[in-house]
mmCIF file of C-alpha atoms in Angstrom:
data_model
loop_
_atom_site.group_PDB
_atom_site.id
_atom_site.type_symbol
_atom_site.label_atom_id
_atom_site.label_comp_id
_atom_site.label_asym_id
_atom_site.label_seq_id
_atom_site.Cartn_x
_atom_site.Cartn_y
_atom_site.Cartn_z
ATOM 1 C CA UNK C 1335 1.493 -1.221 22.903
ATOM 2 C CA UNK C 1336 1.133 -2.218 26.619
ATOM 3 C CA UNK C 1337 -0.759 0.532 28.382
ATOM 4 C CA UNK C 1338 -1.624 2.868 25.152
ATOM 5 C CA UNK C 1339 -4.785 4.304 25.258
ATOM 6 C CA UNK C 1340 -6.847 4.049 22.045
ATOM 7 C CA UNK C 1341 -9.969 5.489 20.674
ATOM 8 C CA UNK C 1342 -11.499 3.642 18.217
ATOM 9 C CA UNK C 1343 -14.088 5.515 16.155
ATOM 10 C CA UNK C 1344 -16.408 3.279 13.969
ATOM 11 C CA UNK C 1345 -18.629 4.526 11.176
ATOM 12 C CA UNK C 1346 -21.279 3.663 8.805
ATOM 13 C CA UNK C 1347 -19.621 0.792 6.523
ATOM 14 C CA UNK C 1348 -20.170 -2.838 5.914
ATOM 15 C CA UNK C 1349 -16.500 -3.235 7.120
ATOM 16 C CA UNK C 1350 -17.448 -2.374 10.367
ATOM 17 C CA UNK C 1351 -17.651 -6.204 11.194
ATOM 18 C CA UNK C 1352 -13.830 -6.143 11.112
ATOM 19 C CA UNK C 1353 -13.989 -3.648 14.189
ATOM 20 C CA UNK C 1354 -14.687 -6.570 16.493
ATOM 21 C CA UNK C 1355 -11.551 -8.358 15.469
ATOM 22 C CA UNK C 1356 -9.551 -5.090 15.565
ATOM 23 C CA UNK C 1357 -10.806 -4.132 19.032
ATOM 24 C CA UNK C 1358 -9.841 -7.687 20.349
ATOM 25 C CA UNK C 1359 -6.207 -7.316 18.850
ATOM 26 C CA UNK C 1360 -5.705 -3.996 20.512
ATOM 27 C CA UNK C 1361 -6.668 -5.447 23.895
ATOM 28 C CA UNK C 1362 -4.622 -8.334 23.242
ATOM 29 C CA UNK C 1363 -1.615 -6.364 22.467
ATOM 30 C CA UNK C 1364 -2.124 -4.609 26.086
ATOM 31 C CA UNK C 1365 -3.908 -1.415 24.891
ATOM 32 C CA UNK C 1366 -7.113 0.276 26.532
ATOM 33 C CA UNK C 1367 -9.658 0.741 23.897
ATOM 34 C CA UNK C 1368 -12.588 3.070 24.000
ATOM 35 C CA UNK C 1369 -14.870 2.681 21.381
ATOM 36 C CA UNK C 1370 -16.804 5.553 19.693
ATOM 37 C CA UNK C 1371 -19.725 4.741 17.207
ATOM 38 C CA UNK C 1372 -21.761 6.770 14.774
ATOM 39 C CA UNK C 1373 -25.317 6.287 14.453
ATOM 40 C CA UNK C 1374 -25.289 4.564 11.056
ATOM 41 C CA UNK C 1375 -22.328 2.413 12.427
ATOM 42 C CA UNK C 1376 -24.931 0.716 14.797
ATOM 43 C CA UNK C 1377 -26.906 -0.646 11.719
ATOM 44 C CA UNK C 1378 -23.794 -2.806 10.918
ATOM 45 C CA UNK C 1379 -22.479 -4.013 14.277
ATOM 46 C CA UNK C 1380 -24.027 -3.466 17.756
ATOM 47 C CA UNK C 1381 -22.516 -1.369 20.596
ATOM 48 C CA UNK C 1382 -23.011 -4.723 23.005
ATOM 49 C CA UNK C 1383 -20.328 -6.447 20.891
ATOM 50 C CA UNK C 1384 -17.800 -4.004 21.028
ATOM 51 C CA UNK C 1385 -18.377 -2.678 24.701
ATOM 52 C CA UNK C 1386 -18.009 -6.591 25.568
ATOM 53 C CA UNK C 1387 -14.894 -6.978 23.671
ATOM 54 C CA UNK C 1388 -13.266 -3.474 24.915
ATOM 55 C CA UNK C 1389 -14.707 -3.882 28.431
ATOM 56 C CA UNK C 1390 -16.103 -0.571 28.391
ATOM 57 C CA UNK C 1391 -19.222 0.814 27.491
ATOM 58 C CA UNK C 1392 -19.558 2.161 23.886
ATOM 59 C CA UNK C 1393 -19.969 6.010 23.367
ATOM 60 C CA UNK C 1394 -22.650 6.820 20.717
ATOM 61 C CA UNK C 1395 -23.951 10.422 21.796
ATOM 62 C CA UNK C 1396 -23.005 13.689 23.482
ATOM 63 C CA UNK C 1397 -25.545 13.144 26.183
ATOM 64 C CA UNK C 1398 -25.303 9.777 28.031
ATOM 65 C CA UNK C 1399 -28.365 9.967 30.383
ATOM 66 C CA UNK C 1400 -30.712 13.208 29.718
ATOM 67 C CA UNK C 1401 -32.636 12.451 33.070
ATOM 68 C CA UNK C 1402 -29.367 12.913 35.124
ATOM 69 C CA UNK C 1403 -27.881 15.481 32.940
ATOM 70 C CA UNK C 1404 -24.813 13.470 32.341
ATOM 71 C CA UNK C 1405 -22.564 13.810 28.980
ATOM 72 C CA UNK C 1406 -19.867 12.288 27.234
ATOM 73 C CA UNK C 1407 -16.904 15.274 27.380
ATOM 74 C CA UNK C 1408 -15.358 15.102 23.914
ATOM 75 C CA UNK C 1409 -12.473 17.518 25.165
ATOM 76 C CA UNK C 1410 -11.691 14.862 27.759
ATOM 77 C CA UNK C 1411 -11.716 12.189 25.475
ATOM 78 C CA UNK C 1412 -9.471 13.881 23.059
ATOM 79 C CA UNK C 1413 -6.773 14.610 25.935
ATOM 80 C CA UNK C 1414 -7.106 11.031 27.238
ATOM 81 C CA UNK C 1415 -5.962 9.124 24.234
ATOM 82 C CA UNK C 1416 -2.681 7.925 22.820
ATOM 83 C CA UNK C 1417 -4.069 7.515 19.523
ATOM 84 C CA UNK C 1418 -7.477 8.001 17.582
ATOM 85 C CA UNK C 1419 -8.233 5.380 14.952
ATOM 86 C CA UNK C 1420 -11.109 5.934 12.729
ATOM 87 C CA UNK C 1421 -11.812 2.439 11.295
ATOM 88 C CA UNK C 1422 -13.614 2.095 8.983
ATOM 89 C CA UNK C 1423 -13.762 5.658 7.805
ATOM 90 C CA UNK C 1424 -16.794 6.222 5.582
ATOM 91 C CA UNK C 1425 -16.656 8.769 2.735
ATOM 92 C CA UNK C 1426 -19.219 10.710 4.661
ATOM 93 C CA UNK C 1427 -16.779 10.763 7.774
ATOM 94 C CA UNK C 1428 -13.766 11.573 5.649
ATOM 95 C CA UNK C 1429 -15.748 14.836 4.310
ATOM 96 C CA UNK C 1430 -16.930 16.009 7.677
ATOM 97 C CA UNK C 1431 -13.602 15.579 9.390
ATOM 98 C CA UNK C 1432 -11.746 17.169 6.154
ATOM 99 C CA UNK C 1433 -13.927 20.196 6.642
ATOM 100 C CA UNK C 1434 -14.499 20.389 10.311
ATOM 101 C CA UNK C 1435 -18.113 19.625 10.248
ATOM 102 C CA UNK C 1436 -19.021 18.817 13.853
ATOM 103 C CA UNK C 1437 -22.431 17.214 14.271
ATOM 104 C CA UNK C 1438 -21.920 14.082 16.234
ATOM 105 C CA UNK C 1439 -19.333 12.811 19.137
ATOM 106 C CA UNK C 1440 -17.008 11.009 16.806
ATOM 107 C CA UNK C 1441 -16.400 14.360 14.871
ATOM 108 C CA UNK C 1442 -16.194 16.323 18.091
ATOM 109 C CA UNK C 1443 -13.694 14.272 19.508
ATOM 110 C CA UNK C 1444 -11.549 14.566 16.301
ATOM 111 C CA UNK C 1445 -11.410 18.111 16.440
ATOM 112 C CA UNK C 1446 -10.330 17.919 20.157
ATOM 113 C CA UNK C 1447 -7.835 15.056 19.809
ATOM 114 C CA UNK C 1448 -4.353 16.156 20.789
ATOM 115 C CA UNK C 1449 -3.014 12.631 19.716
ATOM 116 C CA UNK C 1450 -2.184 11.089 16.259
ATOM 117 C CA UNK C 1451 -5.249 10.284 14.295
ATOM 118 C CA UNK C 1452 -5.501 7.541 11.907
ATOM 119 C CA UNK C 1453 -8.009 7.206 9.211
ATOM 120 C CA UNK C 1454 -8.693 3.931 7.574
ATOM 121 C CA UNK C 1455 -11.019 4.362 4.754
ATOM 122 C CA UNK C 1456 -13.454 1.770 3.559
ATOM 123 C CA UNK C 1457 -16.067 2.213 0.530
ATOM 124 C CA UNK C 1458 -16.807 1.082 -2.581
ATOM 125 C CA UNK C 1459 -14.320 1.514 -5.843
ATOM 126 C CA UNK C 1460 -15.877 4.277 -7.416
ATOM 127 C CA UNK C 1461 -16.452 6.336 -4.319
ATOM 128 C CA UNK C 1462 -12.730 5.915 -3.294
ATOM 129 C CA UNK C 1463 -11.466 6.961 -6.566
ATOM 130 C CA UNK C 1464 -13.725 9.876 -6.944
ATOM 131 C CA UNK C 1465 -11.939 13.311 -6.923
ATOM 132 C CA UNK C 1466 -13.802 14.554 -3.732
ATOM 133 C CA UNK C 1467 -12.840 11.415 -1.866
ATOM 134 C CA UNK C 1468 -9.094 11.789 -3.037
ATOM 135 C CA UNK C 1469 -8.905 15.527 -2.143
ATOM 136 C CA UNK C 1470 -10.424 14.915 1.389
ATOM 137 C CA UNK C 1471 -7.724 12.130 2.146
ATOM 138 C CA UNK C 1472 -5.119 14.529 0.843
ATOM 139 C CA UNK C 1473 -6.616 17.412 2.931
ATOM 140 C CA UNK C 1474 -6.813 15.155 6.315
ATOM 141 C CA UNK C 1475 -3.340 14.208 5.519
ATOM 142 C CA UNK C 1476 -1.968 17.842 5.134
ATOM 143 C CA UNK C 1477 -3.204 18.326 8.557
ATOM 144 C CA UNK C 1478 -0.960 15.949 9.950
ATOM 145 C CA UNK C 1479 -3.197 12.793 10.079
ATOM 146 C CA UNK C 1480 -2.076 9.664 9.129
ATOM 147 C CA UNK C 1481 -3.874 7.422 6.265
ATOM 148 C CA UNK C 1482 -3.944 3.733 6.239
ATOM 149 C CA UNK C 1483 -4.785 2.975 2.698
ATOM 150 C CA UNK C 1484 -7.776 1.071 1.483
ATOM 151 C CA UNK C 1485 -6.894 -2.269 0.158
ATOM 152 C CA UNK C 1486 -7.422 -4.133 -3.380
ATOM 153 C CA UNK C 1487 -10.074 -6.857 -3.518
ATOM 154 C CA UNK C 1488 -13.409 -7.926 -3.771
ATOM 155 C CA UNK C 1489 -15.850 -5.508 -2.402
ATOM 156 C CA UNK C 1490 -19.374 -5.745 -0.949
ATOM 157 C CA UNK C 1491 -20.865 -4.589 -4.317
ATOM 158 C CA UNK C 1492 -19.477 -7.285 -6.165
ATOM 159 C CA UNK C 1493 -16.927 -5.062 -7.902
ATOM 160 C CA UNK C 1494 -13.053 -5.944 -7.580
ATOM 161 C CA UNK C 1495 -10.744 -2.880 -6.879
ATOM 162 C CA UNK C 1496 -9.393 -0.477 -4.162
ATOM 163 C CA UNK C 1497 -11.838 0.160 -1.310
ATOM 164 C CA UNK C 1498 -11.530 -2.598 1.309
ATOM 165 C CA UNK C 1499 -10.696 -1.716 4.769
ATOM 166 C CA UNK C 1500 -7.227 -2.369 5.744
ATOM 167 C CA UNK C 1501 -7.188 -5.864 7.711
ATOM 168 C CA UNK C 1502 -7.019 -5.410 11.420
ATOM 169 C CA UNK C 1503 -3.491 -6.872 11.669
ATOM 170 C CA UNK C 1504 -2.318 -4.247 8.994
ATOM 171 C CA UNK C 1505 -3.824 -1.422 11.185
ATOM 172 C CA UNK C 1506 -2.065 -2.930 14.451
ATOM 173 C CA UNK C 1507 1.179 -3.332 12.815
ATOM 174 C CA UNK C 1508 0.723 0.256 11.485
ATOM 175 C CA UNK C 1509 0.408 1.621 15.076
ATOM 176 C CA UNK C 1510 3.383 -0.525 16.637
ATOM 177 C CA UNK C 1511 5.539 0.798 13.518
ATOM 178 C CA UNK C 1512 4.395 4.437 14.443
ATOM 179 C CA UNK C 1513 5.531 4.008 18.048
ATOM 180 C CA UNK C 1514 8.587 2.292 17.525
ATOM 181 C CA UNK C 1515 10.214 5.045 15.288
ATOM 182 C CA UNK C 1516 8.222 8.306 15.877
ATOM 183 C CA UNK C 1517 8.216 9.004 19.671
ATOM 184 C CA UNK C 1518 11.245 11.358 20.791
ATOM 185 C CA UNK C 1519 10.725 12.277 24.228
ATOM 186 C CA UNK C 1520 11.135 15.908 22.982
ATOM 187 C CA UNK C 1521 8.634 16.917 20.226
ATOM 188 C CA UNK C 1522 11.069 19.211 18.928
ATOM 189 C CA UNK C 1523 14.137 16.595 18.557
ATOM 190 C CA UNK C 1524 14.497 14.707 15.549
ATOM 191 C CA UNK C 1525 13.199 11.311 14.937
ATOM 192 C CA UNK C 1526 15.387 8.262 16.191
ATOM 193 C CA UNK C 1527 16.851 7.999 12.520
ATOM 194 C CA UNK C 1528 16.186 9.806 9.345
ATOM 195 C CA UNK C 1529 13.015 9.373 7.312
ATOM 196 C CA UNK C 1530 14.227 10.805 4.105
ATOM 197 C CA UNK C 1531 11.076 9.762 2.112
ATOM 198 C CA UNK C 1532 8.458 10.454 4.915
ATOM 199 C CA UNK C 1533 5.162 11.474 3.018
ATOM 200 C CA UNK C 1534 6.295 10.277 -0.264
ATOM 201 C CA UNK C 1535 4.099 7.720 -1.894
ATOM 202 C CA UNK C 1536 5.579 5.047 -3.803
ATOM 203 C CA UNK C 1537 4.534 2.220 -6.090
ATOM 204 C CA UNK C 1538 6.731 -1.017 -6.343
ATOM 205 C CA UNK C 1539 5.626 -3.828 -8.731
ATOM 206 C CA UNK C 1540 7.483 -7.154 -7.983
ATOM 207 C CA UNK C 1541 7.509 -10.836 -8.510
ATOM 208 C CA UNK C 1542 5.991 -12.887 -11.709
ATOM 209 C CA UNK C 1543 2.974 -12.930 -13.312
ATOM 210 C CA UNK C 1544 0.925 -16.071 -14.304
ATOM 211 C CA UNK C 1545 -0.761 -16.202 -17.545
ATOM 212 C CA UNK C 1546 -3.627 -18.981 -17.525
ATOM 213 C CA UNK C 1547 -3.688 -21.678 -20.403
ATOM 214 C CA UNK C 1548 -6.646 -23.499 -18.568
ATOM 215 C CA UNK C 1549 -7.509 -23.847 -15.009
ATOM 216 C CA UNK C 1550 -4.343 -26.049 -13.984
ATOM 217 C CA UNK C 1551 -1.474 -24.756 -16.104
ATOM 218 C CA UNK C 1552 -0.086 -21.104 -16.938
ATOM 219 C CA UNK C 1553 2.897 -19.707 -18.433
ATOM 220 C CA UNK C 1554 5.224 -17.743 -16.016
ATOM 221 C CA UNK C 1555 8.985 -16.934 -15.631
ATOM 222 C CA UNK C 1556 11.632 -17.688 -12.616
ATOM 223 C CA UNK C 1557 11.011 -14.455 -10.892
ATOM 224 C CA UNK C 1558 10.898 -14.700 -7.110
ATOM 225 C CA UNK C 1559 10.258 -11.240 -6.365
ATOM 226 C CA UNK C 1560 13.125 -11.108 -4.181
ATOM 227 C CA UNK C 1561 14.583 -7.721 -5.537
ATOM 228 C CA UNK C 1562 11.379 -5.951 -5.663
ATOM 229 C CA UNK C 1563 10.432 -7.052 -2.180
ATOM 230 C CA UNK C 1564 13.868 -5.885 -0.715
ATOM 231 C CA UNK C 1565 13.291 -2.443 -2.648
ATOM 232 C CA UNK C 1566 9.764 -2.054 -0.906
ATOM 233 C CA UNK C 1567 11.251 -2.705 2.310
ATOM 234 C CA UNK C 1568 13.980 -0.237 2.010
ATOM 235 C CA UNK C 1569 11.606 2.446 0.852
ATOM 236 C CA UNK C 1570 9.248 1.779 3.740
ATOM 237 C CA UNK C 1571 12.111 1.725 6.219
ATOM 238 C CA UNK C 1572 12.968 5.412 4.585
ATOM 239 C CA UNK C 1573 9.673 6.503 5.791
ATOM 240 C CA UNK C 1574 7.709 6.241 2.297
ATOM 241 C CA UNK C 1575 3.899 5.260 1.957
ATOM 242 C CA UNK C 1576 4.599 2.087 0.008
ATOM 243 C CA UNK C 1577 2.190 0.170 -2.151
ATOM 244 C CA UNK C 1578 3.562 -3.066 -3.348
ATOM 245 C CA UNK C 1579 1.546 -4.764 -6.394
ATOM 246 C CA UNK C 1580 3.124 -8.241 -6.330
ATOM 247 C CA UNK C 1581 2.693 -11.421 -8.403
ATOM 248 C CA UNK C 1582 2.614 -14.746 -6.809
ATOM 249 C CA UNK C 1583 5.635 -15.390 -4.334
ATOM 250 C CA UNK C 1584 5.802 -16.776 -0.819
ATOM 251 C CA UNK C 1585 7.825 -13.901 0.491
ATOM 252 C CA UNK C 1586 6.766 -12.406 3.623
ATOM 253 C CA UNK C 1587 5.875 -8.670 3.893
ATOM 254 C CA UNK C 1588 9.029 -6.903 4.281
ATOM 255 C CA UNK C 1589 7.760 -3.806 6.311
ATOM 256 C CA UNK C 1590 4.459 -3.825 8.243
ATOM 257 C CA UNK C 1591 3.447 -0.459 6.977
ATOM 258 C CA UNK C 1592 3.491 -1.608 3.354
ATOM 259 C CA UNK C 1593 0.371 -2.307 1.489
ATOM 260 C CA UNK C 1594 0.636 -5.391 -0.525
ATOM 261 C CA UNK C 1595 -2.020 -5.733 -3.450
ATOM 262 C CA UNK C 1596 -1.618 -9.476 -4.657
ATOM 263 C CA UNK C 1597 -2.095 -10.148 -8.362
ATOM 264 C CA UNK C 1598 -1.653 -12.982 -10.634
ATOM 265 C CA UNK C 1599 -1.941 -12.185 -14.356
ATOM 266 C CA UNK C 1600 -0.413 -9.054 -16.400
ATOM 267 C CA UNK C 1601 -3.626 -7.635 -16.666
ATOM 268 C CA UNK C 1602 -4.531 -7.660 -12.971
ATOM 269 C CA UNK C 1603 -1.087 -6.240 -12.461
ATOM 270 C CA UNK C 1604 -1.634 -3.525 -14.900
ATOM 271 C CA UNK C 1605 -5.171 -2.497 -13.404
ATOM 272 C CA UNK C 1606 -3.571 -2.614 -9.826
ATOM 273 C CA UNK C 1607 -0.426 -0.599 -10.774
ATOM 274 C CA UNK C 1608 -2.584 1.988 -12.700
ATOM 275 C CA UNK C 1609 -4.609 2.812 -9.538
ATOM 276 C CA UNK C 1610 -1.731 3.530 -7.294
ATOM 277 C CA UNK C 1611 0.319 5.239 -10.041
ATOM 278 C CA UNK C 1612 -1.965 8.377 -10.059
ATOM 279 C CA UNK C 1613 -1.056 9.156 -6.701
ATOM 280 C CA UNK C 1614 2.682 7.920 -6.557
ATOM 281 C CA UNK C 1615 5.508 10.302 -6.434
ATOM 282 C CA UNK C 1616 8.184 7.306 -7.250
ATOM 283 C CA UNK C 1617 7.404 4.307 -9.092
ATOM 284 C CA UNK C 1618 9.662 1.237 -9.113
ATOM 285 C CA UNK C 1619 8.685 -1.252 -11.947
ATOM 286 C CA UNK C 1620 10.880 -4.411 -10.898
ATOM 287 C CA UNK C 1621 8.036 -7.058 -11.786
ATOM 288 C CA UNK C 1622 8.739 -9.633 -14.534
ATOM 289 C CA UNK C 1623 5.548 -9.071 -16.360
ATOM 290 C CA UNK C 1624 4.878 -11.609 -19.301
ATOM 291 C CA UNK C 1625 4.829 -10.283 -22.592
ATOM 292 C CA UNK C 1626 2.338 -12.705 -24.058
ATOM 293 C CA UNK C 1627 -0.588 -14.321 -22.948
ATOM 294 C CA UNK C 1628 -2.910 -17.023 -24.257
ATOM 295 C CA UNK C 1629 -5.532 -15.614 -26.436
ATOM 296 C CA UNK C 1630 -8.098 -18.141 -25.442
ATOM 297 C CA UNK C 1631 -7.550 -19.798 -22.127
ATOM 298 C CA UNK C 1632 -9.449 -22.946 -21.651
ATOM 299 C CA UNK C 1633 -12.265 -23.103 -19.008
ATOM 300 C CA UNK C 1634 -11.508 -26.966 -18.407
ATOM 301 C CA UNK C 1635 -8.200 -28.860 -18.193
ATOM 302 C CA UNK C 1636 -6.730 -29.515 -21.828
ATOM 303 C CA UNK C 1637 -6.369 -33.304 -21.903
ATOM 304 C CA UNK C 1638 -3.332 -34.863 -23.439
ATOM 305 C CA UNK C 1639 -4.206 -35.932 -26.821
ATOM 306 C CA UNK C 1640 -1.852 -34.910 -29.688
ATOM 307 C CA UNK C 1641 1.871 -35.390 -30.264
ATOM 308 C CA UNK C 1642 2.253 -31.389 -30.755
ATOM 309 C CA UNK C 1643 0.136 -28.654 -29.235
ATOM 310 C CA UNK C 1644 0.027 -25.064 -29.912
ATOM 311 C CA UNK C 1645 -1.084 -22.141 -28.065
ATOM 312 C CA UNK C 1646 -2.008 -18.773 -29.525
ATOM 313 C CA UNK C 1647 -0.555 -15.860 -27.649
ATOM 314 C CA UNK C 1648 -1.323 -12.188 -27.869
ATOM 315 C CA UNK C 1649 0.544 -9.218 -26.280
ATOM 316 C CA UNK C 1650 -0.192 -8.255 -22.803
ATOM 317 C CA UNK C 1651 -0.156 -4.646 -22.002
ATOM 318 C CA UNK C 1652 3.067 -3.099 -21.557
ATOM 319 C CA UNK C 1653 2.780 -1.735 -18.232
ATOM 320 C CA UNK C 1654 6.050 0.287 -17.984
ATOM 321 C CA UNK C 1655 5.300 1.891 -21.528
ATOM 322 C CA UNK C 1656 1.787 2.844 -20.637
ATOM 323 C CA UNK C 1657 2.513 4.240 -17.280
ATOM 324 C CA UNK C 1658 5.422 6.107 -18.743
ATOM 325 C CA UNK C 1659 3.161 7.735 -21.180
ATOM 326 C CA UNK C 1660 0.992 8.751 -18.250
ATOM 327 C CA UNK C 1661 4.022 10.478 -16.264
ATOM 328 C CA UNK C 1662 3.521 13.756 -14.734
ATOM 329 C CA UNK C 1663 5.884 16.476 -13.871
ATOM 330 C CA UNK C 1664 8.048 15.551 -10.933
ATOM 331 C CA UNK C 1665 7.129 12.001 -10.939
ATOM 332 C CA UNK C 1666 10.110 9.476 -10.881
ATOM 333 C CA UNK C 1667 10.126 6.086 -12.753
ATOM 334 C CA UNK C 1668 12.743 3.240 -12.079
ATOM 335 C CA UNK C 1669 12.542 0.521 -14.517
ATOM 336 C CA UNK C 1670 14.487 -3.054 -14.647
ATOM 337 C CA UNK C 1671 16.107 -4.695 -17.546
ATOM 338 C CA UNK C 1672 17.378 -8.193 -17.524
ATOM 339 C CA UNK C 1673 19.367 -8.863 -20.483
ATOM 340 C CA UNK C 1674 21.476 -11.806 -22.135
ATOM 341 C CA UNK C 1675 22.780 -9.750 -25.074
ATOM 342 C CA UNK C 1676 23.405 -6.101 -26.059
ATOM 343 C CA UNK C 1677 22.978 -5.479 -22.427
ATOM 344 C CA UNK C 1678 23.738 -1.651 -22.455
ATOM 345 C CA UNK C 1679 22.065 -1.031 -25.814
ATOM 346 C CA UNK C 1680 19.132 -2.715 -25.076
ATOM 347 C CA UNK C 1681 18.747 -1.078 -21.638
ATOM 348 C CA UNK C 1682 19.320 2.383 -22.995
ATOM 349 C CA UNK C 1683 16.412 1.887 -25.807
ATOM 350 C CA UNK C 1684 13.952 0.829 -22.784
ATOM 351 C CA UNK C 1685 15.011 3.709 -20.553
ATOM 352 C CA UNK C 1686 14.212 6.350 -23.416
ATOM 353 C CA UNK C 1687 11.283 4.610 -24.824
ATOM 354 C CA UNK C 1688 9.457 4.366 -21.696
ATOM 355 C CA UNK C 1689 10.452 7.433 -19.997
ATOM 356 C CA UNK C 1690 11.988 6.068 -17.218
ATOM 357 C CA UNK C 1691 14.433 8.358 -14.795
ATOM 358 C CA UNK C 1692 16.842 5.300 -14.280
ATOM 359 C CA UNK C 1693 17.198 1.653 -15.754
ATOM 360 C CA UNK C 1694 18.474 -0.739 -13.512
ATOM 361 C CA UNK C 1695 20.403 -3.544 -15.725
ATOM 362 C CA UNK C 1696 21.481 -6.973 -14.798
ATOM 363 C CA UNK C 1697 22.775 -9.698 -16.781
ATOM 364 C CA UNK C 1698 22.305 -13.538 -16.752
ATOM 365 C CA UNK C 1699 25.749 -13.580 -17.696
ATOM 366 C CA UNK C 1700 26.907 -12.677 -14.224
ATOM 367 C CA UNK C 1701 27.415 -15.300 -11.609
ATOM 368 C CA UNK C 1702 24.955 -15.033 -8.557
ATOM 369 C CA UNK C 1703 22.759 -12.372 -10.279
ATOM 370 C CA UNK C 1704 19.255 -12.512 -11.822
ATOM 371 C CA UNK C 1705 16.462 -14.641 -10.804
ATOM 372 C CA UNK C 1706 16.396 -16.689 -7.572
ATOM 373 C CA UNK C 1707 19.224 -15.489 -5.961
ATOM 374 C CA UNK C 1708 19.882 -13.508 -2.591
ATOM 375 C CA UNK C 1709 22.534 -11.697 -4.312
ATOM 376 C CA UNK C 1710 22.633 -9.403 -7.497
ATOM 377 C CA UNK C 1711 25.138 -7.322 -9.646
ATOM 378 C CA UNK C 1712 23.753 -4.293 -11.268
ATOM 379 C CA UNK C 1713 24.222 -1.278 -13.379
ATOM 380 C CA UNK C 1714 22.231 1.725 -13.012
ATOM 381 C CA UNK C 1715 21.975 4.230 -15.937
ATOM 382 C CA UNK C 1716 20.092 7.529 -15.531
ATOM 383 C CA UNK C 1717 18.200 9.550 -18.183
ATOM 384 C CA UNK C 1718 21.232 11.765 -18.614
ATOM 385 C CA UNK C 1719 23.379 8.428 -19.233
ATOM 386 C CA UNK C 1720 25.435 8.723 -16.114
ATOM 387 C CA UNK C 1721 26.377 5.383 -14.982
ATOM 388 C CA UNK C 1722 26.468 3.726 -11.478
ATOM 389 C CA UNK C 1723 28.212 0.149 -11.268
ATOM 390 C CA UNK C 1724 27.362 -1.990 -8.301
ATOM 391 C CA UNK C 1725 29.288 -4.962 -7.295
ATOM 392 C CA UNK C 1726 27.478 -8.278 -6.525
ATOM 393 C CA UNK C 1727 26.265 -7.926 -3.236
ATOM 394 C CA UNK C 1728 22.877 -8.977 -1.216
ATOM 395 C CA UNK C 1729 19.653 -7.820 -2.751
ATOM 396 C CA UNK C 1730 19.056 -6.035 0.381
ATOM 397 C CA UNK C 1731 22.062 -4.142 0.194
ATOM 398 C CA UNK C 1732 21.587 -3.135 -3.473
ATOM 399 C CA UNK C 1733 17.990 -2.013 -2.424
ATOM 400 C CA UNK C 1734 19.517 0.502 -0.123
ATOM 401 C CA UNK C 1735 21.664 1.663 -2.874
ATOM 402 C CA UNK C 1736 18.766 2.298 -5.302
ATOM 403 C CA UNK C 1737 16.829 3.949 -2.419
ATOM 404 C CA UNK C 1738 19.765 6.313 -1.874
ATOM 405 C CA UNK C 1739 19.787 7.084 -5.633
ATOM 406 C CA UNK C 1740 16.153 8.148 -5.210
ATOM 407 C CA UNK C 1741 16.566 10.088 -2.198
ATOM 408 C CA UNK C 1742 19.467 11.951 -3.920
ATOM 409 C CA UNK C 1743 17.301 12.896 -6.832
ATOM 410 C CA UNK C 1744 14.462 14.179 -4.631
ATOM 411 C CA UNK C 1745 16.800 16.388 -2.530
ATOM 412 C CA UNK C 1746 18.382 17.911 -5.684
ATOM 413 C CA UNK C 1747 15.013 18.542 -7.104
#
């Protein structure tokens, strides 16, 4: 980002404290940063802090010096910038920009901007889910703006859910990726390589779940998440807006634009997936979710006493079946089946029972396939029972094969 000129808009949100680190990271990456703050933002972080970090006076009003008659020219600012990032973007600011209201410097610069604009929303859980906010985000995106989705986690209210400002590192990575793949010299020329899933929203679940027995022990499985992470990376490389709901794994984020939601238990995975499912165009359910969980997990470590020990288990929510029942017209779902016996029969039952468009079948009988390997061997069956056989190959290569099936289906639709 060396030499890039970036406007950083900061609005009234507790997440404004992260803008100091964001400013510093942008400067460190070689960018010039001009901060614009709303009046309410100044209640959370001072212009002095951000002016010191950006090495430029922070702009807060149209008129900079009434006595001298000088003002901050919003048109010139809009022409100066290579990118305008509004982070955090409060619900109020999203609504104003979505409807063209122009009562402060930040919104006037937004309406004047000739550069790409990125909104990174931050607010409480229910505000972020509210239909008004959802519609405002869609409206802004329809104008050609870019949305850096809020993250899942603990919020200032004490609630846990979606609404946290994306981490500053994620915002910087998003910008770097944008400029690396979307900068043709001639605006009318095609992108450097095709992005067949551009503007498509995709949910991917990956990895195992852990079901607590006590604070020390848990029930889990051998899934490493490698297949799901490879699929998420291939989808993002194809231009999709990917939300990756991940069980515990040591794997790195496969693509900088992916928004990862980390979970532990089957319940947490269901709750996170349910949120992302409502907006997803494509859903890939590759996680190995526990079918059962301890009915009464202990709050203290269970000591070894008896020769035998029993744990009462209860069924977890069937994520695939529940989401499949919520499926809307045009939405595509890909499920996975790891089988040891009657593979095709069991896979077909799952395909129809859970309203999948594809079922990806692999067998533990096949050498080099299944958990832990860098390779896999799969058979894909669609809802018309058309079968696609893929030989043993790397999971990265297979991920691209699966993305090709999704792309072809969307193109034919």
